[in-house]
């Protein structure tokens, strides 16, 4: 109760590292068009990830640009937006302990030429641009990217 009789609440916000044990992925237009969706999902599930949300969709250029806005100043931005809006993709939220870091190991280097044997990009990606899958690079971005695609009603 305040001195004037009004009630109030204090909320103390402390900046903490968000640990969600969740990551976000997209199976990109190249892998979808080549019929690798099933194999990639099997690979992901066999690696211990539980699917929390999933949808098949196609991004408009505007939405692809929004998703990858962080790369806006990069020389490949236009190419990236064009490619990501060129065909269907599968978006998913995945759960496992240490989800973000382990998923980045599972998919391999951004450029498949540098990806380790057995990684998803080594197996299915064509080039640095058409690299089969996306994986979030931090817990914070996993949350932002998951929220970009899924409402609370579309995830378990
Ligand atoms: P992704 O993990 O989805 O995040 C950003 C994407 O930009 C990356 O995968 C690549 O597909 C793309 N990208 C990164 N570097 C290049 C590049 N040099 N040329 C084209 N696309 C790139």
PDB file of C-alpha atoms and ligand atoms in Angstrom:
ATOM      1  CA  UNK A   1       0.000   0.000   0.000  1.00  0.00           C
ATOM      2  CA  UNK A   2       1.409   3.430  -0.934  1.00  0.00           C
ATOM      3  CA  UNK A   3       1.420   6.402   1.458  1.00  0.00           C
ATOM      4  CA  UNK A   4      -1.549   7.843  -0.470  1.00  0.00           C
ATOM      5  CA  UNK A   5      -3.475   4.630   0.046  1.00  0.00           C
ATOM      6  CA  UNK A   6      -2.870   3.253  -3.452  1.00  0.00           C
ATOM      7  CA  UNK A   7      -1.474  -0.236  -3.877  1.00  0.00           C
ATOM      8  CA  UNK A   8       1.589  -0.882  -5.966  1.00  0.00           C
ATOM      9  CA  UNK A   9       3.957  -3.665  -6.911  1.00  0.00           C
ATOM     10  CA  UNK A  10       7.670  -3.594  -7.531  1.00  0.00           C
ATOM     11  CA  UNK A  11       9.096  -5.787 -10.254  1.00  0.00           C
ATOM     12  CA  UNK A  12      12.837  -6.163 -10.091  1.00  0.00           C
ATOM     13  CA  UNK A  13      14.210  -6.982 -13.515  1.00  0.00           C
ATOM     14  CA  UNK A  14      17.618  -8.580 -13.522  1.00  0.00           C
ATOM     15  CA  UNK A  15      19.436  -9.328 -16.771  1.00  0.00           C
ATOM     16  CA  UNK A  16      20.044 -13.051 -16.754  1.00  0.00           C
ATOM     17  CA  UNK A  17      21.146 -15.435 -19.448  1.00  0.00           C
ATOM     18  CA  UNK A  18      17.998 -17.173 -20.702  1.00  0.00           C
ATOM     19  CA  UNK A  19      18.412 -20.953 -20.658  1.00  0.00           C
ATOM     20  CA  UNK A  20      15.497 -22.625 -22.363  1.00  0.00           C
ATOM     21  CA  UNK A  21      16.889 -25.989 -23.554  1.00  0.00           C
ATOM     22  CA  UNK A  22      15.088 -25.181 -26.789  1.00  0.00           C
ATOM     23  CA  UNK A  23      16.303 -24.242 -30.214  1.00  0.00           C
ATOM     24  CA  UNK A  24      14.661 -23.245 -33.457  1.00  0.00           C
ATOM     25  CA  UNK A  25      15.273 -24.722 -36.897  1.00  0.00           C
ATOM     26  CA  UNK A  26      14.127 -24.339 -40.484  1.00  0.00           C
ATOM     27  CA  UNK A  27      14.507 -26.945 -43.182  1.00  0.00           C
ATOM     28  CA  UNK A  28      15.302 -24.592 -46.049  1.00  0.00           C
ATOM     29  CA  UNK A  29      13.838 -24.525 -49.598  1.00  0.00           C
ATOM     30  CA  UNK A  30      16.753 -26.507 -51.130  1.00  0.00           C
ATOM     31  CA  UNK A  31      16.410 -29.443 -48.727  1.00  0.00           C
ATOM     32  CA  UNK A  32      12.603 -29.409 -48.893  1.00  0.00           C
ATOM     33  CA  UNK A  33      12.605 -29.355 -52.722  1.00  0.00           C
ATOM     34  CA  UNK A  34      15.140 -32.214 -52.829  1.00  0.00           C
ATOM     35  CA  UNK A  35      12.878 -34.384 -50.664  1.00  0.00           C
ATOM     36  CA  UNK A  36      15.204 -34.447 -47.638  1.00  0.00           C
ATOM     37  CA  UNK A  37      12.657 -33.254 -45.051  1.00  0.00           C
ATOM     38  CA  UNK A  38      11.888 -36.738 -43.700  1.00  0.00           C
ATOM     39  CA  UNK A  39      15.559 -37.763 -43.489  1.00  0.00           C
ATOM     40  CA  UNK A  40      16.527 -34.536 -41.737  1.00  0.00           C
ATOM     41  CA  UNK A  41      13.695 -34.828 -39.184  1.00  0.00           C
ATOM     42  CA  UNK A  42      14.681 -38.458 -38.563  1.00  0.00           C
ATOM     43  CA  UNK A  43      18.299 -37.380 -38.011  1.00  0.00           C
ATOM     44  CA  UNK A  44      17.169 -34.660 -35.575  1.00  0.00           C
ATOM     45  CA  UNK A  45      14.890 -36.995 -33.575  1.00  0.00           C
ATOM     46  CA  UNK A  46      17.515 -39.742 -33.517  1.00  0.00           C
ATOM     47  CA  UNK A  47      19.868 -37.186 -31.938  1.00  0.00           C
ATOM     48  CA  UNK A  48      17.548 -36.792 -28.952  1.00  0.00           C
ATOM     49  CA  UNK A  49      15.497 -33.745 -29.926  1.00  0.00           C
ATOM     50  CA  UNK A  50      11.785 -33.636 -29.144  1.00  0.00           C
ATOM     51  CA  UNK A  51       9.601 -31.634 -31.560  1.00  0.00           C
ATOM     52  CA  UNK A  52       7.702 -28.960 -29.600  1.00  0.00           C
ATOM     53  CA  UNK A  53       6.179 -27.151 -32.609  1.00  0.00           C
ATOM     54  CA  UNK A  54       6.341 -27.647 -36.359  1.00  0.00           C
ATOM     55  CA  UNK A  55       4.849 -26.142 -39.535  1.00  0.00           C
ATOM     56  CA  UNK A  56       5.214 -26.304 -43.297  1.00  0.00           C
ATOM     57  CA  UNK A  57       4.984 -22.826 -44.770  1.00  0.00           C
ATOM     58  CA  UNK A  58       6.349 -20.494 -47.433  1.00  0.00           C
ATOM     59  CA  UNK A  59       7.841 -17.122 -46.516  1.00  0.00           C
ATOM     60  CA  UNK A  60       7.102 -13.969 -48.449  1.00  0.00           C
ATOM     61  CA  UNK A  61      10.187 -11.900 -49.323  1.00  0.00           C
ATOM     62  CA  UNK A  62       9.049  -9.422 -46.681  1.00  0.00           C
ATOM     63  CA  UNK A  63       8.844 -12.070 -43.950  1.00  0.00           C
ATOM     64  CA  UNK A  64      12.187 -13.648 -44.970  1.00  0.00           C
ATOM     65  CA  UNK A  65      13.764 -10.169 -44.824  1.00  0.00           C
ATOM     66  CA  UNK A  66      12.297  -9.648 -41.371  1.00  0.00           C
ATOM     67  CA  UNK A  67      13.552 -13.003 -40.102  1.00  0.00           C
ATOM     68  CA  UNK A  68      17.092 -12.324 -41.328  1.00  0.00           C
ATOM     69  CA  UNK A  69      17.085  -8.559 -40.573  1.00  0.00           C
ATOM     70  CA  UNK A  70      20.246  -8.997 -38.507  1.00  0.00           C
ATOM     71  CA  UNK A  71      22.097  -9.682 -41.796  1.00  0.00           C
ATOM     72  CA  UNK A  72      20.656  -6.628 -43.577  1.00  0.00           C
ATOM     73  CA  UNK A  73      24.056  -5.003 -44.130  1.00  0.00           C
ATOM     74  CA  UNK A  74      25.722  -8.190 -45.405  1.00  0.00           C
ATOM     75  CA  UNK A  75      26.462  -8.463 -49.129  1.00  0.00           C
ATOM     76  CA  UNK A  76      24.534 -11.752 -49.332  1.00  0.00           C
ATOM     77  CA  UNK A  77      21.317 -10.379 -47.736  1.00  0.00           C
ATOM     78  CA  UNK A  78      19.406  -9.949 -51.009  1.00  0.00           C
ATOM     79  CA  UNK A  79      20.377 -13.425 -52.186  1.00  0.00           C
ATOM     80  CA  UNK A  80      19.443 -14.884 -48.785  1.00  0.00           C
ATOM     81  CA  UNK A  81      15.993 -13.263 -48.785  1.00  0.00           C
ATOM     82  CA  UNK A  82      15.334 -14.347 -52.371  1.00  0.00           C
ATOM     83  CA  UNK A  83      16.361 -17.922 -51.646  1.00  0.00           C
ATOM     84  CA  UNK A  84      14.463 -18.219 -48.356  1.00  0.00           C
ATOM     85  CA  UNK A  85      11.259 -17.032 -50.035  1.00  0.00           C
ATOM     86  CA  UNK A  86      11.736 -19.213 -53.141  1.00  0.00           C
ATOM     87  CA  UNK A  87       9.879 -22.289 -51.872  1.00  0.00           C
ATOM     88  CA  UNK A  88       8.356 -24.117 -48.911  1.00  0.00           C
ATOM     89  CA  UNK A  89      10.237 -24.492 -45.641  1.00  0.00           C
ATOM     90  CA  UNK A  90       9.600 -26.472 -42.473  1.00  0.00           C
ATOM     91  CA  UNK A  91       9.976 -24.515 -39.233  1.00  0.00           C
ATOM     92  CA  UNK A  92      10.258 -26.214 -35.850  1.00  0.00           C
ATOM     93  CA  UNK A  93      11.022 -25.662 -32.189  1.00  0.00           C
ATOM     94  CA  UNK A  94      13.145 -28.466 -30.741  1.00  0.00           C
ATOM     95  CA  UNK A  95      13.875 -29.440 -27.153  1.00  0.00           C
ATOM     96  CA  UNK A  96      16.838 -31.207 -25.581  1.00  0.00           C
ATOM     97  CA  UNK A  97      19.408 -30.407 -22.922  1.00  0.00           C
ATOM     98  CA  UNK A  98      21.942 -27.905 -24.282  1.00  0.00           C
ATOM     99  CA  UNK A  99      19.743 -27.620 -27.377  1.00  0.00           C
ATOM    100  CA  UNK A 100      21.318 -24.620 -29.118  1.00  0.00           C
ATOM    101  CA  UNK A 101      24.959 -25.656 -28.898  1.00  0.00           C
ATOM    102  CA  UNK A 102      24.373 -29.342 -29.651  1.00  0.00           C
ATOM    103  CA  UNK A 103      22.159 -28.504 -32.628  1.00  0.00           C
ATOM    104  CA  UNK A 104      24.847 -26.330 -34.176  1.00  0.00           C
ATOM    105  CA  UNK A 105      27.236 -29.292 -33.886  1.00  0.00           C
ATOM    106  CA  UNK A 106      24.610 -31.585 -35.402  1.00  0.00           C
ATOM    107  CA  UNK A 107      24.076 -29.369 -38.455  1.00  0.00           C
ATOM    108  CA  UNK A 108      27.752 -28.507 -39.007  1.00  0.00           C
ATOM    109  CA  UNK A 109      29.476 -25.406 -40.388  1.00  0.00           C
ATOM    110  CA  UNK A 110      27.465 -22.782 -42.319  1.00  0.00           C
ATOM    111  CA  UNK A 111      29.427 -23.614 -45.447  1.00  0.00           C
ATOM    112  CA  UNK A 112      28.938 -27.343 -46.149  1.00  0.00           C
ATOM    113  CA  UNK A 113      32.433 -27.464 -47.650  1.00  0.00           C
ATOM    114  CA  UNK A 114      33.722 -26.926 -44.084  1.00  0.00           C
ATOM    115  CA  UNK A 115      31.147 -29.132 -42.338  1.00  0.00           C
ATOM    116  CA  UNK A 116      32.251 -32.300 -40.564  1.00  0.00           C
ATOM    117  CA  UNK A 117      31.358 -35.722 -41.956  1.00  0.00           C
ATOM    118  CA  UNK A 118      27.959 -36.954 -40.775  1.00  0.00           C
ATOM    119  CA  UNK A 119      26.551 -33.491 -40.072  1.00  0.00           C
ATOM    120  CA  UNK A 120      23.234 -32.510 -41.655  1.00  0.00           C
ATOM    121  CA  UNK A 121      24.813 -29.842 -43.839  1.00  0.00           C
ATOM    122  CA  UNK A 122      27.576 -32.207 -44.985  1.00  0.00           C
ATOM    123  CA  UNK A 123      24.917 -34.748 -45.933  1.00  0.00           C
ATOM    124  CA  UNK A 124      22.291 -32.485 -47.501  1.00  0.00           C
ATOM    125  CA  UNK A 125      23.513 -28.912 -48.164  1.00  0.00           C
ATOM    126  CA  UNK A 126      24.542 -27.636 -51.579  1.00  0.00           C
ATOM    127  CA  UNK A 127      26.401 -24.396 -50.792  1.00  0.00           C
ATOM    128  CA  UNK A 128      26.828 -21.687 -48.140  1.00  0.00           C
ATOM    129  CA  UNK A 129      23.641 -20.025 -49.396  1.00  0.00           C
ATOM    130  CA  UNK A 130      21.610 -23.183 -49.975  1.00  0.00           C
ATOM    131  CA  UNK A 131      22.697 -24.871 -46.778  1.00  0.00           C
ATOM    132  CA  UNK A 132      19.705 -27.120 -46.009  1.00  0.00           C
ATOM    133  CA  UNK A 133      18.967 -26.028 -42.435  1.00  0.00           C
ATOM    134  CA  UNK A 134      19.024 -23.093 -40.061  1.00  0.00           C
ATOM    135  CA  UNK A 135      19.844 -23.395 -36.370  1.00  0.00           C
ATOM    136  CA  UNK A 136      19.605 -20.608 -33.770  1.00  0.00           C
ATOM    137  CA  UNK A 137      22.931 -19.254 -32.523  1.00  0.00           C
ATOM    138  CA  UNK A 138      21.852 -18.468 -28.926  1.00  0.00           C
ATOM    139  CA  UNK A 139      19.085 -19.231 -26.418  1.00  0.00           C
ATOM    140  CA  UNK A 140      17.841 -15.674 -26.784  1.00  0.00           C
ATOM    141  CA  UNK A 141      17.599 -15.922 -30.577  1.00  0.00           C
ATOM    142  CA  UNK A 142      15.990 -19.373 -30.301  1.00  0.00           C
ATOM    143  CA  UNK A 143      13.185 -17.744 -28.328  1.00  0.00           C
ATOM    144  CA  UNK A 144      12.846 -14.801 -30.715  1.00  0.00           C
ATOM    145  CA  UNK A 145      12.890 -17.040 -33.805  1.00  0.00           C
ATOM    146  CA  UNK A 146      10.413 -19.532 -32.322  1.00  0.00           C
ATOM    147  CA  UNK A 147       8.065 -16.660 -31.475  1.00  0.00           C
ATOM    148  CA  UNK A 148       8.385 -15.366 -35.051  1.00  0.00           C
ATOM    149  CA  UNK A 149       6.632 -18.519 -36.330  1.00  0.00           C
ATOM    150  CA  UNK A 150       4.578 -19.971 -33.497  1.00  0.00           C
ATOM    151  CA  UNK A 151       1.880 -18.699 -31.160  1.00  0.00           C
ATOM    152  CA  UNK A 152       1.440 -20.282 -27.729  1.00  0.00           C
ATOM    153  CA  UNK A 153      -1.419 -22.405 -29.188  1.00  0.00           C
ATOM    154  CA  UNK A 154       0.911 -23.927 -31.773  1.00  0.00           C
ATOM    155  CA  UNK A 155       3.450 -25.441 -29.399  1.00  0.00           C
ATOM    156  CA  UNK A 156       3.326 -28.050 -26.680  1.00  0.00           C
TER     157      UNK A 156
HETATM  158  P1  LIG B   1      21.762 -19.500 -41.475  1.00  0.00           P
HETATM  159  O1  LIG B   1      22.346 -20.340 -40.399  1.00  0.00           O
HETATM  160  O2  LIG B   1      20.345 -19.698 -41.812  1.00  0.00           O
HETATM  161  O3  LIG B   1      21.994 -17.952 -41.101  1.00  0.00           O
HETATM  162  C1  LIG B   1      22.281 -16.952 -42.022  1.00  0.00           C
HETATM  163  C2  LIG B   1      22.393 -17.474 -43.418  1.00  0.00           C
HETATM  164  O4  LIG B   1      23.028 -16.622 -44.337  1.00  0.00           O
HETATM  165  C3  LIG B   1      23.278 -18.711 -43.401  1.00  0.00           C
HETATM  166  O5  LIG B   1      22.622 -19.757 -42.789  1.00  0.00           O
HETATM  167  C4  LIG B   1      23.577 -18.879 -44.873  1.00  0.00           C
HETATM  168  O6  LIG B   1      22.586 -19.607 -45.549  1.00  0.00           O
HETATM  169  C5  LIG B   1      23.558 -17.445 -45.377  1.00  0.00           C
HETATM  170  N1  LIG B   1      24.923 -17.033 -45.676  1.00  0.00           N
HETATM  171  C6  LIG B   1      25.934 -16.862 -44.831  1.00  0.00           C
HETATM  172  N2  LIG B   1      27.048 -16.492 -45.515  1.00  0.00           N
HETATM  173  C7  LIG B   1      26.698 -16.440 -46.824  1.00  0.00           C
HETATM  174  C8  LIG B   1      27.393 -16.116 -48.008  1.00  0.00           C
HETATM  175  N3  LIG B   1      28.679 -15.796 -47.977  1.00  0.00           N
HETATM  176  N4  LIG B   1      26.721 -16.159 -49.169  1.00  0.00           N
HETATM  177  C9  LIG B   1      25.398 -16.483 -49.190  1.00  0.00           C
HETATM  178  N5  LIG B   1      24.689 -16.792 -48.086  1.00  0.00           N
HETATM  179  C10 LIG B   1      25.336 -16.781 -46.911  1.00  0.00           C
END
